[in-house]
Coordinates of C-alpha atoms in Angstrom, one line a residue:
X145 CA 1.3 -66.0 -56.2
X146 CA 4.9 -66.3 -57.2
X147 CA 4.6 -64.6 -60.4
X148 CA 2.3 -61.9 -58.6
X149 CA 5.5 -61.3 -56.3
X150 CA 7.5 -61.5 -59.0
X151 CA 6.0 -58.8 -60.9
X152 CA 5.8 -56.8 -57.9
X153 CA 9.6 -56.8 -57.2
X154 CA 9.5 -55.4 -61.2
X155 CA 7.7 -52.4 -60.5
X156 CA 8.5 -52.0 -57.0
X157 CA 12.8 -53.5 -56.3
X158 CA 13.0 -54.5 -53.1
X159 CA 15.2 -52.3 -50.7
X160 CA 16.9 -52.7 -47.4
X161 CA 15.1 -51.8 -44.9
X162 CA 18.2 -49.8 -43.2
X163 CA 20.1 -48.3 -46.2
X164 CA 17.3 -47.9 -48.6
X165 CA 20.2 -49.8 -51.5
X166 CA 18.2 -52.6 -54.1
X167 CA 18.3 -55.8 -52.9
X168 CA 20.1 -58.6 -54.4
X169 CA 18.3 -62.0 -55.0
X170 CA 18.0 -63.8 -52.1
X171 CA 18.2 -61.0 -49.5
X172 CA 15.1 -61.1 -47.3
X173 CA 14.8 -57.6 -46.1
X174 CA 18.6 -56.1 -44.7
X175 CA 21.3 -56.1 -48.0
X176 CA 24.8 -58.1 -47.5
X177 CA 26.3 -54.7 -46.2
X178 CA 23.9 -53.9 -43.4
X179 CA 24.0 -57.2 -41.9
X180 CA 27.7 -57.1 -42.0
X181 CA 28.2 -53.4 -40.5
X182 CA 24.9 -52.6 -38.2
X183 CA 25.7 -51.5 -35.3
X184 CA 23.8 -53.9 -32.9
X185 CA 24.3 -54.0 -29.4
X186 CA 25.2 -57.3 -27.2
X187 CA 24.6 -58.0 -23.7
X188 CA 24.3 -55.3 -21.6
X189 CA 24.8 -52.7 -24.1
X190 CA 21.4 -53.6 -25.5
X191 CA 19.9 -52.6 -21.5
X192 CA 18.3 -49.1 -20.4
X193 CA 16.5 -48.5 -17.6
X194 CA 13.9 -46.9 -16.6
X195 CA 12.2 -44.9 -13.4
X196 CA 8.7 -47.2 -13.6
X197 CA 10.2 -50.1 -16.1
X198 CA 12.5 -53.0 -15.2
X199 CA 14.4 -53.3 -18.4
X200 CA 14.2 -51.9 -21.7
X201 CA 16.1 -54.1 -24.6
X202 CA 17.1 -52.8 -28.0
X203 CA 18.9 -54.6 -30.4
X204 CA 20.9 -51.8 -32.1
X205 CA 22.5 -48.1 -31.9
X206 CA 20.5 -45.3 -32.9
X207 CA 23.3 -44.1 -35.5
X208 CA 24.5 -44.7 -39.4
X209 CA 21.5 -46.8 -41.4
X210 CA 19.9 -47.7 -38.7
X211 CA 19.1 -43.7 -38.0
X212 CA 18.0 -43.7 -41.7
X213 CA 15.9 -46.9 -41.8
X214 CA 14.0 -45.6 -38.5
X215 CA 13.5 -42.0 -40.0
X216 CA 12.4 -43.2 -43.3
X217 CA 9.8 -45.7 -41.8
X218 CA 8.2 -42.9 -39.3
X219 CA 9.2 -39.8 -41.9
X220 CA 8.3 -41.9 -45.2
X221 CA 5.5 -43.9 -45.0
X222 CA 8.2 -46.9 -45.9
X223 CA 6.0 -48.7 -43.7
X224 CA 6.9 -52.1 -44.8
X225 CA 10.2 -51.9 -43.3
X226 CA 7.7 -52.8 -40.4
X227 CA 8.3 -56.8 -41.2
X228 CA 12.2 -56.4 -40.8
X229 CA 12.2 -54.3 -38.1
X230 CA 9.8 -56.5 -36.0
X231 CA 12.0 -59.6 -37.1
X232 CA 15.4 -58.1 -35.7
X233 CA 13.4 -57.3 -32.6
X234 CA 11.7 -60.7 -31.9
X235 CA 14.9 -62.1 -32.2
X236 CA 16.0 -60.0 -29.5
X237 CA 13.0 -60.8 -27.3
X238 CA 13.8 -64.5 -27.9
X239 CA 17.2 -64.4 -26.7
X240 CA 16.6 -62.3 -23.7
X241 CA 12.9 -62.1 -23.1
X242 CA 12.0 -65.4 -23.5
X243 CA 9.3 -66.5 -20.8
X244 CA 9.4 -63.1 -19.0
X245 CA 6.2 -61.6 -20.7
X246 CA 2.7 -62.5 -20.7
X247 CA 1.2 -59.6 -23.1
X248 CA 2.4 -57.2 -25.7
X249 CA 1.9 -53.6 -26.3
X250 CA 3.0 -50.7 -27.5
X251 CA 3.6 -46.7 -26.7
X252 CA 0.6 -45.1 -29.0
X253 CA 0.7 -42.0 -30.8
X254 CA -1.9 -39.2 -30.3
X255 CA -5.1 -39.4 -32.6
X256 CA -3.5 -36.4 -34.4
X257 CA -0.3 -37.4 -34.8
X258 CA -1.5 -41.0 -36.4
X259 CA -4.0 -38.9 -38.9
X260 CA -1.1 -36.5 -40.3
X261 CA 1.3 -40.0 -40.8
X262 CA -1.2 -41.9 -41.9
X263 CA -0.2 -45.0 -39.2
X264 CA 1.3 -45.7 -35.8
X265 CA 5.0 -46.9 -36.2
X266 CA 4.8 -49.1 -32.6
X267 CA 1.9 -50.1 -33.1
X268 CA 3.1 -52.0 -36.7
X269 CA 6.3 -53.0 -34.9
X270 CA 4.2 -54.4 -31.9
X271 CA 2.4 -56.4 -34.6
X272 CA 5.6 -57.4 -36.7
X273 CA 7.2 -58.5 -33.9
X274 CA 4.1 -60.1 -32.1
X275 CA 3.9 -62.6 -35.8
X276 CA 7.4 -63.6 -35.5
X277 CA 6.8 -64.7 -31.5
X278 CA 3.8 -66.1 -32.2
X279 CA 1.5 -64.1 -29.7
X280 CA -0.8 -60.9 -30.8
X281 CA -0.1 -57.7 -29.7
X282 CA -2.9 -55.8 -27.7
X283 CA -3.9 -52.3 -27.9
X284 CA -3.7 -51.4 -24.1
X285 CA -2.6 -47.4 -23.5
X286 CA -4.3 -44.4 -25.3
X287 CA -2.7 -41.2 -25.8
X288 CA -5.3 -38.6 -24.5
X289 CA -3.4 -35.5 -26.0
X290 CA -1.3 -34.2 -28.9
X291 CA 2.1 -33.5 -27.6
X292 CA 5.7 -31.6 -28.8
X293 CA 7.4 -34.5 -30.4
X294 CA 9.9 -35.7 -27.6
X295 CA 13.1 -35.6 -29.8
X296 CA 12.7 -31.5 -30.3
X297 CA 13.5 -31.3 -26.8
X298 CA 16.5 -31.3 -24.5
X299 CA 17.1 -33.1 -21.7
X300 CA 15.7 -35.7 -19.8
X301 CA 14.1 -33.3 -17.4
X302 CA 11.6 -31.5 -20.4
X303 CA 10.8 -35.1 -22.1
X304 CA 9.8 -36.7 -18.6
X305 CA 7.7 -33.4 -17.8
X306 CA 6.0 -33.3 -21.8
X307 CA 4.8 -36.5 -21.3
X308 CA 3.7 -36.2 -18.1
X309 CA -0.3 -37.5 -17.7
X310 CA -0.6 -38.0 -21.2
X311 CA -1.3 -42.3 -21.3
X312 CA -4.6 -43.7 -20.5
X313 CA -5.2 -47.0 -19.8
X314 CA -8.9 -47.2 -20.6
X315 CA -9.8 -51.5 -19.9
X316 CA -7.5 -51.9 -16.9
X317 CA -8.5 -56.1 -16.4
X318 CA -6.2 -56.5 -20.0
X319 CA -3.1 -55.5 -17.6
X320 CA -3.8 -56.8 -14.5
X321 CA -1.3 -59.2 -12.9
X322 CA 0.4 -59.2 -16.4
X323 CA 3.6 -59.0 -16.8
X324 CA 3.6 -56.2 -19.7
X325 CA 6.1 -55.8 -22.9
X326 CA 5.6 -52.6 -24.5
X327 CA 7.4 -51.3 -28.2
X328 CA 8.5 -48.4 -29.3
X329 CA 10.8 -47.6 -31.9
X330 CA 14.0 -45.4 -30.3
X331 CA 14.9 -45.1 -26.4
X332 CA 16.5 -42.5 -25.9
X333 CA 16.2 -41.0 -21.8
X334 CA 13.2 -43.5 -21.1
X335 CA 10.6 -40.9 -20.8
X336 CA 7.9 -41.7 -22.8
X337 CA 8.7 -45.6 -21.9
X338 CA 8.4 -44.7 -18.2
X339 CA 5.1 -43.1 -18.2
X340 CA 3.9 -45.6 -20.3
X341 CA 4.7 -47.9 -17.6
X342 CA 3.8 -46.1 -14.9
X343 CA 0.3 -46.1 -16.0
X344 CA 0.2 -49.9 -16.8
X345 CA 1.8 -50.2 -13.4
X346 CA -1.2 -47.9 -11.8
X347 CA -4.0 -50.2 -13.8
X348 CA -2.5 -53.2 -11.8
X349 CA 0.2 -54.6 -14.3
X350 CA 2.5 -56.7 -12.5
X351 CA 6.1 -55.9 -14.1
X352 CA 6.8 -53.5 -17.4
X353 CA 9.2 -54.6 -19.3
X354 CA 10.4 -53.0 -22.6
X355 CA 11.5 -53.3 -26.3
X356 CA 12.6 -50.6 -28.9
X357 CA 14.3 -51.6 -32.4
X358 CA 17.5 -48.7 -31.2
X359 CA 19.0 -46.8 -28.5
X360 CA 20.1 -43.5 -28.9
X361 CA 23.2 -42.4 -25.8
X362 CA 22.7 -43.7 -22.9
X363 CA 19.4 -45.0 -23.1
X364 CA 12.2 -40.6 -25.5

């Protein structure tokens, strides 16, 4: 197994997830640079809020390498920055989650948008950062339609109206009286998070919370 990884790491160097730079021995996913200069977010910097969720957390800024990490992951295929991604999350959730969610989810992409990428970025994060917890995450909301992408539109206004009756929650009894964590990647005006939630709300889930890996301003 250990010369199998070995030879891997020949072939394939390892990178950081954020900056994309080699890896140096030792380094388990983020180089000596990124962990130094990320721009993460403390106490109630790391907080948005939503119209149908009570709290959404993100560990870091939506800005430098963490704008690059996100956009080669979803842009890329780099999927297996999936594992550190969910790691700096579930660390999050840990610190200021802990023991205020009974079930994980995530926001899902249409069935179109998941065939032209080839996966769903929340749902891997969901699953990355449901390993590190401990728990599984459950597939819960559907997305019944292909959509503009919400970050080729303006304004808070047009992203809450694009997403508009697009979620489904098809087996309502996995939500009910649950107190719901969903994951997404980036928050930026709460949109897509918020009708996510409302839904989950409307199919009897107690509380929404939320999670995303950054926050772009003020908190899709």
């Amino acid at each position: 197994m250990k010369a199998g990884r070995m030879l891997l790491d020949l072939l394939f160097p390892p990178r950081c997830a954020f900056c994309g730079r080699l890896l140096p021995a030792g380094a388990d996913g983020i180089c000596p640079r990124c962990q130094e200069e990320l721009p993460r977010l403390t106490g109630s910097e790391r907080e948005s809020k939503g119209e149908f969720f009570s709290l959404c957390l993100s560990p870091l800024r939506y800005e430098g390498a963490v704008r690059q990490g996100i956009h080669r992951y979803k842009f890329k295929g780099v999927t297996a920055c999936a594992r550190v991604f969910g790691r700096v999350m579930a660390e999050c959730a840990a610190e200021d989650l802990a023991g205020r969610f009974d079930l994980v989810t995530w926001a899902p992409l249409s069935a179109k948008r998941r065939r032209e990428r080839g996966y769903d970025q929340a749902f891997l994060l969901a699953q990355a950062m449901s390993l590190e917890l401990g728990t599984v995450a459950v597939e819960t909301l559907r997305k019944q339609r292909h959509i503009p992408a919400q970050s080729g539109l303006e304004g808070a206004q047009a992203r809450r109206a694009n997403v508009l009756g697009v979620y489904v929650c098809p087996e309502s009894a996995l939500v009910e009286g649950k107190r719901v964590l969903v994951v997404d990647d980036v928050v930026t005006t709460g949109s897509t998070l918020s009708e996510c939630a409302r839904v989950l709300l409307t199919a009897g889930a107690k509380e929404v919370l939320c999670i995303t890996l950054a926050k772009a301003g003020d908190g899709k």
